[in-house]
Amino acid sequence: MNNEEKYIELLDAYLEGTLTDAQAAEMKSLVSQEPRLAEETELLIGGIYYTVRQSQLAELKKIDEEMGAPVLKMNYWATTTYQFRWMAAALAILVLGVVVWLFLPNINRSEKLFQAYYQMYPNIAFIQERSSKVGEVSIAEKAMLNYQTAKFEEALALFYQLPKEDMTVTFKFYIGNLHLALQQSDSALWYYDQVIKANQEFALQSQWYAALTLVREGKYKEARTHLELIAREENSYRKKALRLLEATGAKTK
Amino acid sequence: MDDKTLIRGILEDKPGVLEFIYKENRDDFINWAIRRYSCQIEDAKEIFQLAVILLYENIKNDRMKELTSSLKTYLFAIGRNKLLENHRESKFLTGLDPFIHGFGIKEEASGFSEEQYLQVDKALKTLGQGCQELLVGFYYQRISLRDLTMKLGYKTEQSTKNQKYKCLQRLRAMVFNGTQN
């Protein structure tokens, strides 16, 4: 059985919930020897999801057309109280906006640049904890579920309950993401740095998110160090890195 | 239909279940989304469609082992997250493809571009119905190999597994080498 066949067999076991600890270790070792296996399969399965979701969306749109226009239960703009509240809120935002625009131009620019490139990394981690029993939701799984549903603080609290020996680079990467989402840049950078140093899975992604964290902080020079490393080789972040390099003031050739 | 029947219907791929959920909840969701998040009707509708698909996937992926609230509340919670994401990103990402945008699989997030997904999509559609049913059944609908064997009429679970592997390898070859194995 070649590595590709072995990897698919292990992935099937994972998806069917029958993956043992030994198999999980074998899977991890296969992926570290040949990262291509996981990357290619991730794209193929993602593509399958893409296809089905598009066809389901088309089906739902058809049902929607058959249903006709939705019945709205009230006219939300009918009362003057509502209008007044919205106008007051809009005015307050306008005043705040002017203040921010006048006094914090750099912060505004960094945050805008960050937001233009930032997207929370999706939950694609394969989870296997030593302590988890078959059929029982493990701490890491709970953490990842909270991550996925944007309950960042809860997710972080659960990750910190993991025993030290279970703290893989994958989890460190996701913890970095959680700190970034909670605007805790120093902690995020610390975890990304750990993953980059380990130079295993998620090292490239960590370079990217570390760069984004530094962009948000307005530390463009440091961000460019990460971006230049990403842009050196062909990879899925290269184009974005080149654009962000330009946006952060790097001289282009 | 009660919640348990609906969940069982999704797990067993009974026809018409998603349509029922959609019709039962669409107008309530749109009214709620407009009132709470001041969004446009069309945006609320699109987000509701995404929420229904994600509800389906969560049930299939066994992420709802014990439902602690009603299915409607769960559906609205998914929609709420999407509304918040939409609201947060709309300032910077207007005009982005709502499908990609809505599912949070933008290029920089998943590492893959829409073009790459379209390539897989195209290859999958040329694989033939048998392979499509196997791959979609196992990887998306999360039907077990045992159930797929019965559903698709294979002789043994092992032969279903072998055929699924061959289909995946053909898809891999088409996407990465541009050839058909």
Tab-separated table of N, CA and C in Angstrom, chain A residues 39-40 42-43 117 119-122 124 173 202 204-205 208-209 234-240, chain B residues 100 104-117 176:
chain	number	residue	atom	x	y	z
A	39	GLU	N	-2.617	18.451	1.689
A	39	GLU	CA	-2.999	19.651	0.930
A	39	GLU	C	-3.883	19.307	-0.254
A	40	GLU	N	-3.472	18.289	-1.018
A	40	GLU	CA	-4.251	17.909	-2.203
A	40	GLU	C	-5.632	17.405	-1.809
A	42	GLU	N	-7.269	18.021	0.893
A	42	GLU	CA	-8.069	19.135	1.434
A	42	GLU	C	-8.733	19.914	0.297
A	43	LEU	N	-7.985	20.142	-0.772
A	43	LEU	CA	-8.557	20.863	-1.919
A	43	LEU	C	-9.652	20.024	-2.583
A	117	TYR	N	-7.399	42.405	4.475
A	117	TYR	CA	-6.742	41.128	4.165
A	117	TYR	C	-7.111	40.018	5.146
A	119	GLN	N	-9.027	37.288	7.253
A	119	GLN	CA	-10.178	36.382	7.296
A	119	GLN	C	-9.804	35.281	8.262
A	120	MET	N	-10.676	35.037	9.220
A	120	MET	CA	-10.395	33.998	10.226
A	120	MET	C	-10.121	32.675	9.517
A	121	TYR	N	-9.060	32.007	9.925
A	121	TYR	CA	-8.726	30.723	9.310
A	121	TYR	C	-9.786	29.698	9.715
A	122	PRO	N	-10.289	28.903	8.735
A	122	PRO	CA	-11.366	27.967	9.086
A	122	PRO	C	-10.875	26.776	9.915
A	124	ILE	N	-10.039	23.364	10.191
A	124	ILE	CA	-9.792	22.180	9.368
A	124	ILE	C	-8.856	21.226	10.086
A	173	PHE	N	-1.262	27.098	16.604
A	173	PHE	CA	-1.678	27.970	15.503
A	173	PHE	C	-3.096	28.515	15.754
A	202	PHE	N	1.206	24.340	9.270
A	202	PHE	CA	0.725	25.686	9.602
A	202	PHE	C	1.841	26.723	9.759
A	204	LEU	N	3.524	28.133	7.278
A	204	LEU	CA	3.275	29.157	6.254
A	204	LEU	C	2.102	30.060	6.684
A	205	GLN	N	1.039	29.394	7.153
A	205	GLN	CA	-0.129	30.163	7.584
A	205	GLN	C	0.248	31.095	8.741
A	208	TRP	N	1.854	34.196	7.592
A	208	TRP	CA	0.862	35.122	7.045
A	208	TRP	C	0.109	35.870	8.153
A	209	TYR	N	-0.350	35.107	9.144
A	209	TYR	CA	-1.134	35.752	10.207
A	209	TYR	C	-0.243	36.611	11.126
A	234	GLU	N	6.746	29.874	-4.389
A	234	GLU	CA	5.385	29.762	-4.902
A	234	GLU	C	4.522	29.073	-3.842
A	235	ASN	N	3.480	29.713	-3.384
A	235	ASN	CA	2.528	29.101	-2.455
A	235	ASN	C	1.227	29.882	-2.510
A	236	SER	N	0.224	29.393	-1.782
A	236	SER	CA	-1.110	29.977	-1.916
A	236	SER	C	-1.226	31.390	-1.333
A	237	TYR	N	-0.254	31.811	-0.529
A	237	TYR	CA	-0.330	33.151	0.066
A	237	TYR	C	0.535	34.171	-0.695
A	238	ARG	N	1.296	33.688	-1.676
A	238	ARG	CA	2.306	34.535	-2.305
A	238	ARG	C	1.721	35.822	-2.903
A	239	LYS	N	0.650	35.661	-3.705
A	239	LYS	CA	0.076	36.835	-4.377
A	239	LYS	C	-0.378	37.887	-3.368
A	240	LYS	N	-1.041	37.385	-2.309
A	240	LYS	CA	-1.544	38.303	-1.275
A	240	LYS	C	-0.374	39.004	-0.584
B	100	ILE	N	-18.710	32.639	-1.847
B	100	ILE	CA	-17.395	32.480	-1.232
B	100	ILE	C	-17.353	33.284	0.057
B	104	GLY	N	-17.055	31.958	4.166
B	104	GLY	CA	-15.756	32.210	4.788
B	104	GLY	C	-14.650	31.379	4.177
B	105	ILE	N	-14.759	31.071	2.874
B	105	ILE	CA	-13.656	30.317	2.277
B	105	ILE	C	-12.965	31.194	1.252
B	106	LYS	N	-12.692	32.405	1.664
B	106	LYS	CA	-11.956	33.290	0.774
B	106	LYS	C	-10.542	32.737	0.587
B	107	GLU	N	-9.939	33.195	-0.476
B	107	GLU	CA	-8.613	32.708	-0.864
B	107	GLU	C	-7.640	32.650	0.314
B	108	GLU	N	-7.515	33.777	1.026
B	108	GLU	CA	-6.486	33.832	2.058
B	108	GLU	C	-6.838	33.012	3.285
B	109	ALA	N	-8.136	32.639	3.434
B	109	ALA	CA	-8.523	31.886	4.617
B	109	ALA	C	-8.249	30.404	4.456
B	110	SER	N	-8.675	29.827	3.341
B	110	SER	CA	-8.517	28.390	3.190
B	110	SER	C	-7.188	28.058	2.537
B	111	GLY	N	-6.566	29.037	1.934
B	111	GLY	CA	-5.335	28.758	1.198
B	111	GLY	C	-5.619	28.389	-0.243
B	112	PHE	N	-6.882	28.183	-0.592
B	112	PHE	CA	-7.245	27.835	-1.965
B	112	PHE	C	-8.087	28.945	-2.575
B	113	SER	N	-7.964	29.075	-3.875
B	113	SER	CA	-8.732	30.116	-4.549
B	113	SER	C	-10.030	29.535	-5.103
B	114	GLU	N	-10.947	30.426	-5.471
B	114	GLU	CA	-12.210	29.967	-6.054
B	114	GLU	C	-11.928	29.236	-7.362
B	115	GLU	N	-10.910	29.723	-8.059
B	115	GLU	CA	-10.522	29.097	-9.331
B	115	GLU	C	-10.165	27.618	-9.117
B	116	GLN	N	-9.452	27.348	-8.024
B	116	GLN	CA	-9.065	25.958	-7.734
B	116	GLN	C	-10.295	25.101	-7.421
B	117	TYR	N	-11.226	25.693	-6.646
B	117	TYR	CA	-12.447	24.948	-6.337
B	117	TYR	C	-13.252	24.684	-7.610
B	176	PHE	N	-4.831	17.695	-10.668
B	176	PHE	CA	-3.417	18.051	-10.510
B	176	PHE	C	-2.548	17.731	-11.731
